[in-house]
XYZ file of C-alpha atoms in Angstrom:
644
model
C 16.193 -38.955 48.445
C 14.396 -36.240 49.660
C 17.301 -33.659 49.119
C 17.490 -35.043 45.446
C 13.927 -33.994 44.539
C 14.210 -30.779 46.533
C 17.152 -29.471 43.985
C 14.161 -31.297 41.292
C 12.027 -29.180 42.282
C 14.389 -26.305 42.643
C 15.951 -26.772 38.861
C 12.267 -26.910 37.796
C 11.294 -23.746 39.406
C 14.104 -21.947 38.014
C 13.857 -23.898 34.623
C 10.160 -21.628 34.466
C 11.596 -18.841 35.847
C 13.977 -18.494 32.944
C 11.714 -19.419 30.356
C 9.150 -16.788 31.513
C 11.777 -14.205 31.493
C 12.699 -15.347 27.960
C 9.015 -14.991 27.050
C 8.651 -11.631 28.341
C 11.939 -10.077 26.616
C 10.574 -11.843 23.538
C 7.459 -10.302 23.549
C 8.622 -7.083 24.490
C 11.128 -7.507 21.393
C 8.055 -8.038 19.358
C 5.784 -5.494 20.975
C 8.889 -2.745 20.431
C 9.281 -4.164 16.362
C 5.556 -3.702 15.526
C 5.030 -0.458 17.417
C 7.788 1.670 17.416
C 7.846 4.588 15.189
C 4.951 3.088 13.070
C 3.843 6.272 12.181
C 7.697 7.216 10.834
C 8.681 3.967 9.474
C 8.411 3.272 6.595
C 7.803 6.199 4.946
C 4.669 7.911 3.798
C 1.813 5.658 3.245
C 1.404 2.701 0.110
C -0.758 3.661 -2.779
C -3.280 0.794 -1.619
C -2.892 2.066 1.907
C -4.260 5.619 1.339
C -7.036 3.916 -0.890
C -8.314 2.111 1.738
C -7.954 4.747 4.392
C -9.608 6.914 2.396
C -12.534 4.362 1.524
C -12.476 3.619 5.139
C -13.255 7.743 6.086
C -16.030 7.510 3.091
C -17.401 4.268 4.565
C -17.424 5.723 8.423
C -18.706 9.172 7.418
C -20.841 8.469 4.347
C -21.773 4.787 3.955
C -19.860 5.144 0.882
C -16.315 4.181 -1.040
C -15.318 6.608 -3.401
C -17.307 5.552 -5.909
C -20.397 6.356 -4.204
C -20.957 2.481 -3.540
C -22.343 1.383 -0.595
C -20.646 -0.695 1.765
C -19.141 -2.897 -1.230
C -17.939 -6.301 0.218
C -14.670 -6.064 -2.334
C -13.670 -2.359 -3.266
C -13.433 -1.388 -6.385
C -9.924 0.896 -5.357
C -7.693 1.772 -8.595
C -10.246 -0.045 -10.843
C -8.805 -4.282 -10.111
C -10.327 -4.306 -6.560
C -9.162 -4.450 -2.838
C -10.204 -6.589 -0.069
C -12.745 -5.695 2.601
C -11.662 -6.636 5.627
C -9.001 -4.175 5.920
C -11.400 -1.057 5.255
C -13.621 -1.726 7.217
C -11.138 -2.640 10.110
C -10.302 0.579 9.873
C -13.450 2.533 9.882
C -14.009 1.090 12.993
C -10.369 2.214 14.661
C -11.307 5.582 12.827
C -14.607 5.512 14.530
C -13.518 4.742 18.213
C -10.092 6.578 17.909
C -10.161 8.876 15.025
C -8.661 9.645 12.046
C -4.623 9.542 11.668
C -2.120 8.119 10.101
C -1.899 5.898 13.654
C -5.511 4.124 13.340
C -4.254 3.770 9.281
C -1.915 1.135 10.830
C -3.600 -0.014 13.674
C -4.717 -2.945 12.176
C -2.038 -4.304 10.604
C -0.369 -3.670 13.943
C -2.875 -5.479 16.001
C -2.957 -7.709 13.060
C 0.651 -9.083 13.829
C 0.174 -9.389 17.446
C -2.482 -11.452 16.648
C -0.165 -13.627 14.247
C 2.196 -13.962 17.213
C -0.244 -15.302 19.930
C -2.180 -18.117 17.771
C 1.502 -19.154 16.242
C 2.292 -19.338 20.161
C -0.791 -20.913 20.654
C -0.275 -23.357 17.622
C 3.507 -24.171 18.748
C 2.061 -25.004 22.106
C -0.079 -27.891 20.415
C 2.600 -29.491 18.458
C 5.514 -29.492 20.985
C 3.725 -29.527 24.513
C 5.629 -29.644 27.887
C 8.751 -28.624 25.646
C 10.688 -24.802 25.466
C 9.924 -25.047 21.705
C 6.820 -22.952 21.367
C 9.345 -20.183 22.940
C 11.691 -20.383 20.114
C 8.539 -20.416 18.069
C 7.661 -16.475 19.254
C 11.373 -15.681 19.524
C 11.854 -16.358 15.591
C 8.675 -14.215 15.119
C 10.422 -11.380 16.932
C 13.847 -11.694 15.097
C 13.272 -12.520 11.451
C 13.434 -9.786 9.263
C 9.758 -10.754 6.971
C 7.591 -10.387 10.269
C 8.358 -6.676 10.697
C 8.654 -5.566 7.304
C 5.617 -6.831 5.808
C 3.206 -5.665 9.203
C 4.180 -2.407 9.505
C 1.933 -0.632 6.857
C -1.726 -1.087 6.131
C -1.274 -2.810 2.812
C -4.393 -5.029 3.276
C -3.450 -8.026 1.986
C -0.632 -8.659 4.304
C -3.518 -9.500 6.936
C -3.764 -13.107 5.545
C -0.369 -13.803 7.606
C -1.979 -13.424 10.788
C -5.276 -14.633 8.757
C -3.679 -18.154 7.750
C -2.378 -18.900 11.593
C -5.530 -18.621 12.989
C -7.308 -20.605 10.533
C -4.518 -23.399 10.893
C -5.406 -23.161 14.663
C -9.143 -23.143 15.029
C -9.335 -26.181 12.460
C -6.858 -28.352 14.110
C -8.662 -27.780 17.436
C -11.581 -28.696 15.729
C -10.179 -32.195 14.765
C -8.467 -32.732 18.362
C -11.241 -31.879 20.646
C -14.056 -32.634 18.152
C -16.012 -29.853 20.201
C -18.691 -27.669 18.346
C -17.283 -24.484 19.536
C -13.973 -25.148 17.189
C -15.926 -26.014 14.229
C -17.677 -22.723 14.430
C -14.708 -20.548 14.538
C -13.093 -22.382 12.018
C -15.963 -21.739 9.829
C -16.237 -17.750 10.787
C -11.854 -17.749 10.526
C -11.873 -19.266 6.951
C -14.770 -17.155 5.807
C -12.960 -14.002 7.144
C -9.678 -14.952 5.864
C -11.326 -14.858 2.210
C -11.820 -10.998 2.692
C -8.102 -10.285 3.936
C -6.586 -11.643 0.036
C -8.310 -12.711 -2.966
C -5.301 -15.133 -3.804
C -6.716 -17.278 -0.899
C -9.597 -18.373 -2.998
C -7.270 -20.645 -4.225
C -5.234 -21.064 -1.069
C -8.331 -21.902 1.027
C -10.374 -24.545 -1.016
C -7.116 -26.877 -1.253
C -6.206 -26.863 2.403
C -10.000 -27.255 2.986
C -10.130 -30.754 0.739
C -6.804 -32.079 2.338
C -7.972 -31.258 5.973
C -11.641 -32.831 5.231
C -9.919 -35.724 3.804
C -7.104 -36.428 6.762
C -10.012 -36.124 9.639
C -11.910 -38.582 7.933
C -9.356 -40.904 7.431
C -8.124 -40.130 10.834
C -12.124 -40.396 12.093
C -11.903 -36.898 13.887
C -14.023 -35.180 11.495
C -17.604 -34.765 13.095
C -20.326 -35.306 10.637
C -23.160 -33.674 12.726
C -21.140 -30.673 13.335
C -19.284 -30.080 10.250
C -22.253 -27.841 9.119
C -21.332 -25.571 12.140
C -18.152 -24.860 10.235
C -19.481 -25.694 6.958
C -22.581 -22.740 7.070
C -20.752 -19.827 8.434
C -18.243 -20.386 5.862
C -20.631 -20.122 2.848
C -22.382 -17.232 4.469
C -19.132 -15.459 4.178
C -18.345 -16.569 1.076
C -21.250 -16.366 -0.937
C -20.826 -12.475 -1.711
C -17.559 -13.162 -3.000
C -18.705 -15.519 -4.811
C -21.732 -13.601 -6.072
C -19.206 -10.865 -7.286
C -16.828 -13.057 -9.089
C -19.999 -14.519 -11.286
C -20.850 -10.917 -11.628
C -17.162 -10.159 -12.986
C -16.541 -13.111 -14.842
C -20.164 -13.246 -17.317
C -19.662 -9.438 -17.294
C -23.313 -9.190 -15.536
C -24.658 -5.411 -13.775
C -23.432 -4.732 -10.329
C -26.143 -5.109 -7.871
C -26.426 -4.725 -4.344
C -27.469 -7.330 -1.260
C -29.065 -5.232 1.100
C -26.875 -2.195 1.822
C -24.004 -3.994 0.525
C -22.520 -3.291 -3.285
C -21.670 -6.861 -5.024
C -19.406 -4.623 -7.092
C -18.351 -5.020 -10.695
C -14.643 -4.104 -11.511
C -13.696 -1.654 -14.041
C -10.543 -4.454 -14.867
C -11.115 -7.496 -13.722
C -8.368 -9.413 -12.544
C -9.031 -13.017 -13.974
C -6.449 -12.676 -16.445
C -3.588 -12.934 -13.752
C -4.434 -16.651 -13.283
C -3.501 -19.422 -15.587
C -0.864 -22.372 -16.479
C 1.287 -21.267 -18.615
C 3.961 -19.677 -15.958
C 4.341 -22.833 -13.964
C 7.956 -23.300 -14.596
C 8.764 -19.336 -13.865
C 6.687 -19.297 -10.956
C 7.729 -22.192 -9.272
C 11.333 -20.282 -9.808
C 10.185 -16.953 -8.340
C 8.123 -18.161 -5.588
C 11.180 -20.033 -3.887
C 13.664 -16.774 -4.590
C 11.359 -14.331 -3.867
C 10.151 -15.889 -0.452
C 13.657 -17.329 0.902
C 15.363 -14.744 -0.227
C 13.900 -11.135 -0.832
C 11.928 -9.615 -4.073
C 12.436 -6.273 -5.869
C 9.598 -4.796 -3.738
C 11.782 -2.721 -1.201
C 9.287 -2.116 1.504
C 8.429 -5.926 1.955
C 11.963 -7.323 1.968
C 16.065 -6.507 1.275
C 18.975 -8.237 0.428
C 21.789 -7.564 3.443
C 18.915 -9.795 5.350
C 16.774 -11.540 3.424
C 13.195 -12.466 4.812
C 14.377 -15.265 7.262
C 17.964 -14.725 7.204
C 19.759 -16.575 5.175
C 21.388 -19.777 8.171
C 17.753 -20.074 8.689
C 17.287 -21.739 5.073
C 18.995 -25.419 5.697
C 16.746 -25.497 9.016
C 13.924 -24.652 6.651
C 14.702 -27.163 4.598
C 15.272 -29.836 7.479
C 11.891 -28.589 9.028
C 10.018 -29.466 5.736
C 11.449 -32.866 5.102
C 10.678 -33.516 8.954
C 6.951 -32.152 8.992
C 6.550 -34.437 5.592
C 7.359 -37.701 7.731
C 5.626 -36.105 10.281
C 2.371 -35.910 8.411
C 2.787 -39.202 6.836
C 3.225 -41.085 10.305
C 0.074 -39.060 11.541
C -1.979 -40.614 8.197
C 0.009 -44.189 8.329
C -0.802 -44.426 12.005
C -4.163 -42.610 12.207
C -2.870 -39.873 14.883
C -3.179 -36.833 14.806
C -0.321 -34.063 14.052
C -0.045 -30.159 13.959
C 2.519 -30.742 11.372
C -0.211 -31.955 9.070
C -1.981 -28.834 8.632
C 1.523 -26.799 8.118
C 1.930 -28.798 4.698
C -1.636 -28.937 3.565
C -1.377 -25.074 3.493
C 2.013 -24.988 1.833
C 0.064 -27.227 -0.593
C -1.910 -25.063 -0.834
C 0.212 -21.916 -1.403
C 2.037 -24.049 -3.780
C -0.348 -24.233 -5.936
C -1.752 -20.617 -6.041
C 1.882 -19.433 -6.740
C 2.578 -21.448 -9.493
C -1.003 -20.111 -11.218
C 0.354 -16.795 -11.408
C 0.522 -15.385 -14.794
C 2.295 -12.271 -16.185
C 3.281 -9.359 -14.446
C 0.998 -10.746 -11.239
C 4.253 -12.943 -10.001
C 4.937 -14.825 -6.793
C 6.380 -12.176 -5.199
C 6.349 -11.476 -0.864
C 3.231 -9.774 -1.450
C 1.393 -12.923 -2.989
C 2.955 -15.409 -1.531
C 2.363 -13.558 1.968
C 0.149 -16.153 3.274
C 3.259 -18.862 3.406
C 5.628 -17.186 6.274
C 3.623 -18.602 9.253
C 4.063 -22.298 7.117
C 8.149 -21.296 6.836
C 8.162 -20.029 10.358
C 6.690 -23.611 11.427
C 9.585 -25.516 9.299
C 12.533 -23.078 10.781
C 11.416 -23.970 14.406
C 10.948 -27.877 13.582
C 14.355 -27.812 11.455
C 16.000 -26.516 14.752
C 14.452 -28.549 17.106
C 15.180 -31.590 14.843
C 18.816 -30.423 14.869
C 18.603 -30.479 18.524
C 17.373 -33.736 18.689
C 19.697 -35.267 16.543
C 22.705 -33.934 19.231
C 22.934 -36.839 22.214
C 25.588 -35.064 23.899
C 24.425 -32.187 26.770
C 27.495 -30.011 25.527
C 27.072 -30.285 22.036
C 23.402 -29.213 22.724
C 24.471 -26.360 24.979
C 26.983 -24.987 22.254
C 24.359 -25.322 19.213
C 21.800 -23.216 21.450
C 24.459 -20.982 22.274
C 25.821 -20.466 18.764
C 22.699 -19.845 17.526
C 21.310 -17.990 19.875
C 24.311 -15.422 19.241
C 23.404 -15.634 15.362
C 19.824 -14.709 15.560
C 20.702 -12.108 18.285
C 23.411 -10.868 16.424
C 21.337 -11.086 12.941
C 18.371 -9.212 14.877
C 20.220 -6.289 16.112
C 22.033 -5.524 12.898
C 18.437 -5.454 11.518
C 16.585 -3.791 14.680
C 19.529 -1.035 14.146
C 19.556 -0.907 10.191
C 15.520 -0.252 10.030
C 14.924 1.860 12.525
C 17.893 4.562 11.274
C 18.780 4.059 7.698
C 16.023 1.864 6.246
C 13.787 5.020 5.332
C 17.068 6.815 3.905
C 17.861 4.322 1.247
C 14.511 2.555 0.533
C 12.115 5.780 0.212
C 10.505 7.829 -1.147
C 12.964 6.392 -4.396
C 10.305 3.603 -4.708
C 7.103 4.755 -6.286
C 4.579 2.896 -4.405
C 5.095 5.712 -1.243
C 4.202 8.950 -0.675
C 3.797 11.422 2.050
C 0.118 12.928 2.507
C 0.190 16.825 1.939
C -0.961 17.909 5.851
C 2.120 20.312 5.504
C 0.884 21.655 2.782
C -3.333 22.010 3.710
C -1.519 23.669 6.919
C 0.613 26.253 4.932
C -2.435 26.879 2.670
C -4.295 27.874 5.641
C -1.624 29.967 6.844
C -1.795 32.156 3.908
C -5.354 32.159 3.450
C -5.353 35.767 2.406
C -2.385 35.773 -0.016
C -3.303 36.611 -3.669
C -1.905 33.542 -5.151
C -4.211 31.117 -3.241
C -6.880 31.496 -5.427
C -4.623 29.891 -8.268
C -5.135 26.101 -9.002
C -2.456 24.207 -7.526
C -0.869 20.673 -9.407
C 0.161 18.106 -6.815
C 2.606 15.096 -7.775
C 1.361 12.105 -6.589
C -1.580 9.694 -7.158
C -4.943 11.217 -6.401
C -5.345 9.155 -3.420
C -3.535 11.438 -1.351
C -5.179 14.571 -2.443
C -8.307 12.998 -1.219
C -6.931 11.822 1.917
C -5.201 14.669 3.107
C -8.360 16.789 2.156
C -10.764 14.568 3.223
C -12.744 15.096 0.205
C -16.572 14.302 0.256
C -16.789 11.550 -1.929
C -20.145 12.670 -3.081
C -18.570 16.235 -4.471
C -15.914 14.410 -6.038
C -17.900 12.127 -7.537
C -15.663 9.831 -9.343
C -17.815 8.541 -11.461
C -18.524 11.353 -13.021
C -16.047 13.589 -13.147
C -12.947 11.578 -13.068
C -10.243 11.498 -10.686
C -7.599 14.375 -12.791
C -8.683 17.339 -10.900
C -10.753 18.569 -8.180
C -12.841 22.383 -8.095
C -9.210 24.490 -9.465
C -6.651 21.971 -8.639
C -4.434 19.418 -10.611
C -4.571 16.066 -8.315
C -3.506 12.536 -10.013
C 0.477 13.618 -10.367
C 1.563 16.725 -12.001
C 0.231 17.009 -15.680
C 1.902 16.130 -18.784
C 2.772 19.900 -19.238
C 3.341 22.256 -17.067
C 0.643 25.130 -16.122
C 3.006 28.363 -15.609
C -0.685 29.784 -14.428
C -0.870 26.869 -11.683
C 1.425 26.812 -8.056
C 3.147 23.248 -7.373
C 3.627 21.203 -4.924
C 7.092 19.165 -5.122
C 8.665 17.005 -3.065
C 12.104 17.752 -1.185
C 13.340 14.558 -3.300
C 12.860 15.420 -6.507
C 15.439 17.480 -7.553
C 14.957 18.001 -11.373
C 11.371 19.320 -10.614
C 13.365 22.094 -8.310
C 15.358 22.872 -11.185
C 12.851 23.066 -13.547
C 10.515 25.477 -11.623
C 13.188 27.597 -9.991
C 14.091 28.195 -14.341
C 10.853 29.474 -15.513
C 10.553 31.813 -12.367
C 8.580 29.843 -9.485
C 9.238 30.901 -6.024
C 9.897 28.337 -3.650
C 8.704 27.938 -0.311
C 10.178 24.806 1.374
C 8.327 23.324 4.106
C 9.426 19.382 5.815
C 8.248 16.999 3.192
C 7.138 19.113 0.438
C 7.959 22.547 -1.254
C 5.344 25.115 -2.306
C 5.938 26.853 -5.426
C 3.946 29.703 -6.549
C 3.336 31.018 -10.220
C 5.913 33.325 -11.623
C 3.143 35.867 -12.297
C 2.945 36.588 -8.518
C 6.015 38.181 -9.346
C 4.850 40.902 -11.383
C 1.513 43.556 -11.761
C -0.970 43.969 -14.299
C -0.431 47.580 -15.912
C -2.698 46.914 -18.914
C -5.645 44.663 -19.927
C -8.288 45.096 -22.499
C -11.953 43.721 -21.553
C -12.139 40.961 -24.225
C -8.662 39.313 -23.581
C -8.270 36.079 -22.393
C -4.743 34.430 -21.622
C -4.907 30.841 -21.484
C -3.053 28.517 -19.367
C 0.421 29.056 -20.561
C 2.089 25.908 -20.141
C 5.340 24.504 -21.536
C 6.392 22.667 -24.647
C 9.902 21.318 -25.895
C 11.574 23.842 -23.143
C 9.703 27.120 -24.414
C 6.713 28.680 -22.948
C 3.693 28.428 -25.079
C 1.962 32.210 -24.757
C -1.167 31.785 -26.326
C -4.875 33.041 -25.749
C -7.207 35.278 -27.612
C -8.215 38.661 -28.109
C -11.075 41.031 -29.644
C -10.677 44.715 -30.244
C -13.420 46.621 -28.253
C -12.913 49.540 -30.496
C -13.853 47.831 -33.702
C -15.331 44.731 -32.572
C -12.887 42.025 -34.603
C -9.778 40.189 -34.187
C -6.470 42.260 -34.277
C -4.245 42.378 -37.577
C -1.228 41.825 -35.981
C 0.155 41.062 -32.635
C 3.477 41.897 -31.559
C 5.557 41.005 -28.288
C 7.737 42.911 -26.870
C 9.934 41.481 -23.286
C 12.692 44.123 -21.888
C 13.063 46.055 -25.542
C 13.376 42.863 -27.386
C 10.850 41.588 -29.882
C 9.254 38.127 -30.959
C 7.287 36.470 -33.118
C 3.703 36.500 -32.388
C 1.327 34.152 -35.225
C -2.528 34.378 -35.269
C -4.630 31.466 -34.774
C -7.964 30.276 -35.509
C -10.345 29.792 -31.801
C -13.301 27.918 -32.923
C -14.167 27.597 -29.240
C -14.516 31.463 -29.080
C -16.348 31.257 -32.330
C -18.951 28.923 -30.389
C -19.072 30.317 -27.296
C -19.865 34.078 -28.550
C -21.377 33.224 -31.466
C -19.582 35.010 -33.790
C -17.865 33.577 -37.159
C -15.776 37.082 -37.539
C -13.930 36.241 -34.492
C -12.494 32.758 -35.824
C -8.714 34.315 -35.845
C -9.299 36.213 -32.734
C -6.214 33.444 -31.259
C -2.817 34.374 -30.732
C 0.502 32.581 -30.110
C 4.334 33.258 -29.349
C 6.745 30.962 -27.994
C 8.660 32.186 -25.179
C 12.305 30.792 -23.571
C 12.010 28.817 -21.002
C 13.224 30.840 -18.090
C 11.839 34.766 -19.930
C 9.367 34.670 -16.281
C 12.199 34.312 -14.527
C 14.421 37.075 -15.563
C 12.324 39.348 -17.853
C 11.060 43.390 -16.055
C 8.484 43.509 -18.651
C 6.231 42.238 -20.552
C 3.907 43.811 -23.578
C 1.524 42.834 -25.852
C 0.702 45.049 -28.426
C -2.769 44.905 -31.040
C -1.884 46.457 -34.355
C -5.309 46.950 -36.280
C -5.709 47.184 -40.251
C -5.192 51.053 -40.198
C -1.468 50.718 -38.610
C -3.055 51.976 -35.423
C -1.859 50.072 -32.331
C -3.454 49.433 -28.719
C -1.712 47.609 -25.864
C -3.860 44.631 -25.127
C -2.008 43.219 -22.221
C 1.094 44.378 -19.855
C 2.702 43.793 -16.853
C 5.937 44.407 -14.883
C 7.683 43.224 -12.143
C 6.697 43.986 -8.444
C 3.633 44.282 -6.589
């Protein structure tokens, strides 16, 4: 007898030996997933991303966003908002650690880890003295959707983690009944409503079904409900405050040093009924499967895998009877919370409306909810095999699939993910610190005093520069340019006067510039190109001459400024061009902005213009423009050749 519980004992002890070692590669599987090469992959940094890095540097150095608002509790960002809680998460990395592109995605990184140890936590609840919460993390580490989406500060993707704590601290609240749950239940839901807007909607329906099931289960504590109840509407009331200010159109005001901020375009319009039938489509496709949105999901993978779905589907039908044993028998089950929050999801999908569909992004706040059904769908499985062996081979078979299935993914993002998913997609770009660098390398070159147009949103240009918000000044002076340079994407035409920056991807750009006469300098990321007029000297220039910014139209240069003869004090005659020997057409033109500015009617035709071929910079030795006065007499007004 004795011997028989000694090998107990010793199957036991090895039984938690195992399952600690399992734990520990797991976690280091997730730790590795999250971490490694966050910097690298993916590529560059998300439109949103910069905007709230760069509201978080205004917000740590200046008590300001970019639109010289102070400390608003929803940013304004592109003009239809961003949530809080990510900013201002980083501000505080920024402060203790300093600025990089690191503490950008610190959060989201710690963000995930936190995802991983209350769905651990959560697991632990629902299937106690079992292996289960360990398959729990292990499906956390493997499936494609918990990397992907938590490896970039897109701040909305926080309501992952966000919705597994909330599901935690509530459910504690009901089982122990103990004040200290309620409160962080209160303080988790009221922060969860800064990490997504879309949980407005998410939030107050899993709120009414969890109020109504501990009450009808008798675990809901009516003298300390107001210890989740108050810290909750403390947190929400500014939100709320701002949507009343958005939605009757009322002035922005503040709340102390906080902006209750009023949005340029107001998002309302994304919500409303008459999508149901498209949504409820999308949301399943989009979320099972992948969306178009490559840096949140592909299609080799999927988000879960694609085995993974029947177990989904098992998981859901079992958490269902679940739940409705737990109400029918008045006992308490995790499994109840799981489907009041896909309820709840439900629901806020299938409000969607126009271009704002279900997509990852949206629906982000479901995965925890489909992680929850994969691991019950399995376990179910399990339970439904009597046989040891037939157990042992399903645990081995799958255990080979979602190993296999993980390092086919681990292996595809980590080498060729960046390759065929960026910078292609729009949404990411590289910030120019290659560029500010070169810049400052050739400090003392002549062409750095010329404006330079850079290609991408003017998020970056701020970010990389670390632009005083208060000089910028938004507001104000709009967001196209900053002091001499061109910074929300390259202008409609292009400013022959102006140096570029490209990117190394965009080939037709090369082309283009390398036509009219640019010189390139190629750096890692970017190219430099500087204006073909570096290329050559100024021989001759009259005083009153003024060449405007040539730019180009219908592939021809537009040469065009305007001109006043100093010896007689009006407008030339005639103009006439003349490149390498060969002549062109030059026609006068009336400058009523010279007119105004010198105030002088007599100088109305004082404009000139000639259209040039496209690459005449490029290839031409010489260039001449000639004055010819009313007398036949002639006077060079402008020249130059090529060389230094």
């Amino acid at each position: 007898m004795e011997h028989g519980e000694d090998t107990m004992r010793k199957d036991e002890k090895w039984y938690t030996i195992l399952r600690y070692m399992i734990l520990g590669v797991i976690i280091c599987a997730i730790l590795f997933m999250h971490l490694y090469k966050l910097t690298e992959i993916p590529y560059g940094l998300n439109v949103d991303e910069v905007g709230s890095a760069y509201d978080a540097y205004s917000i740590m150095t200046y008590g300001v966003d970019r639109y010289i608002k102070s400390y608003p509790v929803y940013f304004t960002n592109y003009g239809d908002g961003q949530n809080a809680f990510y900013t201002y998460l980083t501000a505080l990395f920024f402060r203790l650690f300093g600025i990089s592109k690191l503490t950008v995605r610190m959060g989201i990184a710690l963000s995930s880890l936190t995802g991983a140890l209350f769905g651990y936590l959560y697991a632990s609840r629902k299937w106690k003295d079992t292996g289960v919460p360990v398959l729990f993390l292990g499906l956390y580490a493997v499936l494609p959707v918990f990397t992907m989406t938590q490896r970039f500060g897109l701040e909305s993707h926080l309501l992952l983690s966000a919705s597994m704590v909330v599901l935690y601290t509530s459910m504690k609240a009901l089982e122990t009944e103990k004040w200290q749950y309620y409160l962080a239940a209160g303080i988790t839901m009221g922060a969860a409503l800064y990490t997504y807007a879309l949980v407005y909607i998410v939030l107050p329906v899993y709120l009414l079904l969890w109020l109504a099931y501990g009450i009808w289960l008798g675990k809901i504590r009516m003298r300390r409900l107001p210890l989740l109840a108050l810290p909750l509407a403390l947190l929400a009331a500014p939100l709320i405050m701002v949507q009343i200010i958005n939605v009757f159109s009322l002035p922005e005001m503040c709340l102390g040093p906080f902006t209750l901020t009023r949005l340029p375009n107001y998002r309302s319009g994304e919500l409303g009924v008459q999508d149901i039938l498209r949504n409820v489509k999308l949301m399943f496709t989009n979320t099972l499967f992948f969306d178009n949105l490559s840096y949140n999901s592909c299609s080799r993978y999927g988000n879960l895998y694609y085995f993974s779905l029947p177990f989904l589907l098992i998981g859901l039908l079992k958490t269902v009877c679940e739940t409705w044993r737990s109400v029918r028998r008045k006992q308490l089950d995790y499994s109840g919370a799981i489907l009041f929050w896909l309820i709840g999801e439900f629901v806020m999908g299938c409000l969607l409306k126009g271009w704002s569909t279900p997509n990852t992004t949206r629906m982000i706040g479901i995965f925890m909810a489909y992680l929850y059904l994969i691991t019950n769908g399995i376990y179910d499985t399990w339970n439904l095999l009597k046989k040891v062996w037939r157990r042992r081979i399903f645990a081995g078979a799958l255990a080979v699939l979602y190993t296999a299935s993980f390092l086919s993914f681990g292996h595809y993002y980590f080498t060729r993910y960046n390759e065929l998913a960026f910078p292609m997609n729009w949404l990411f770009y590289e910030p120019y610190d290659e560029v500010i660098a070169f810049l400052e390398e050739n400090r003392e070159a002549a062409w750095i005093s010329r404006g330079t147009c850079y290609p991408s949103n003017y998020m970056y240009y701020l970010w990389s520069y670390k632009v005083n918000p208060y000089i910028m000044n938004i507001p104000v002076n709009g967001k196209e340019s900053y002091g001499k340079d061109s910074i929300n994407e390259f202008p409609k035409r292009v400013y022959i006067g102006n140096n570029y920056v490209v990117s190394n991807t965009d080939r037709s750009s090369f082309e283009f510039l390398t036509r009219i006469g640019y010189t390139q300098v190629r750096l890692d990321k970017y190219s430099f190109f500087i204006c073909p007029f570096e290329n050559f000297r100024v021989v001759e220039e009259q005083q009153l001459f003024y060449l405007d910014n040539i730019y180009v139209v219908d592939d021809e240069i537009k040469f065009f400024g305007w001109c006043i003869d100093t010896e007689t004090d009006r407008p030339y005659e005639k103009y006439l061009l003349e490149i390498d020997g060969s002549f062109l057409d030059v026609q006068r033109s009336e400058r009523t902005d010279v007119v105004e500015v010198m105030q002088r009617e007599d100088y109305l035709e004082s404009g000139f213009t000639a259209m040039l071929p496209l690459d005449t910079l490029g290839t031409c030795n010489s260039l001449t423009l000639t004055g010819i006065r009313s007398d036949d007499s002639r006077e060079i007004i402008y020249q130059i050749s090529r060389g230094n």
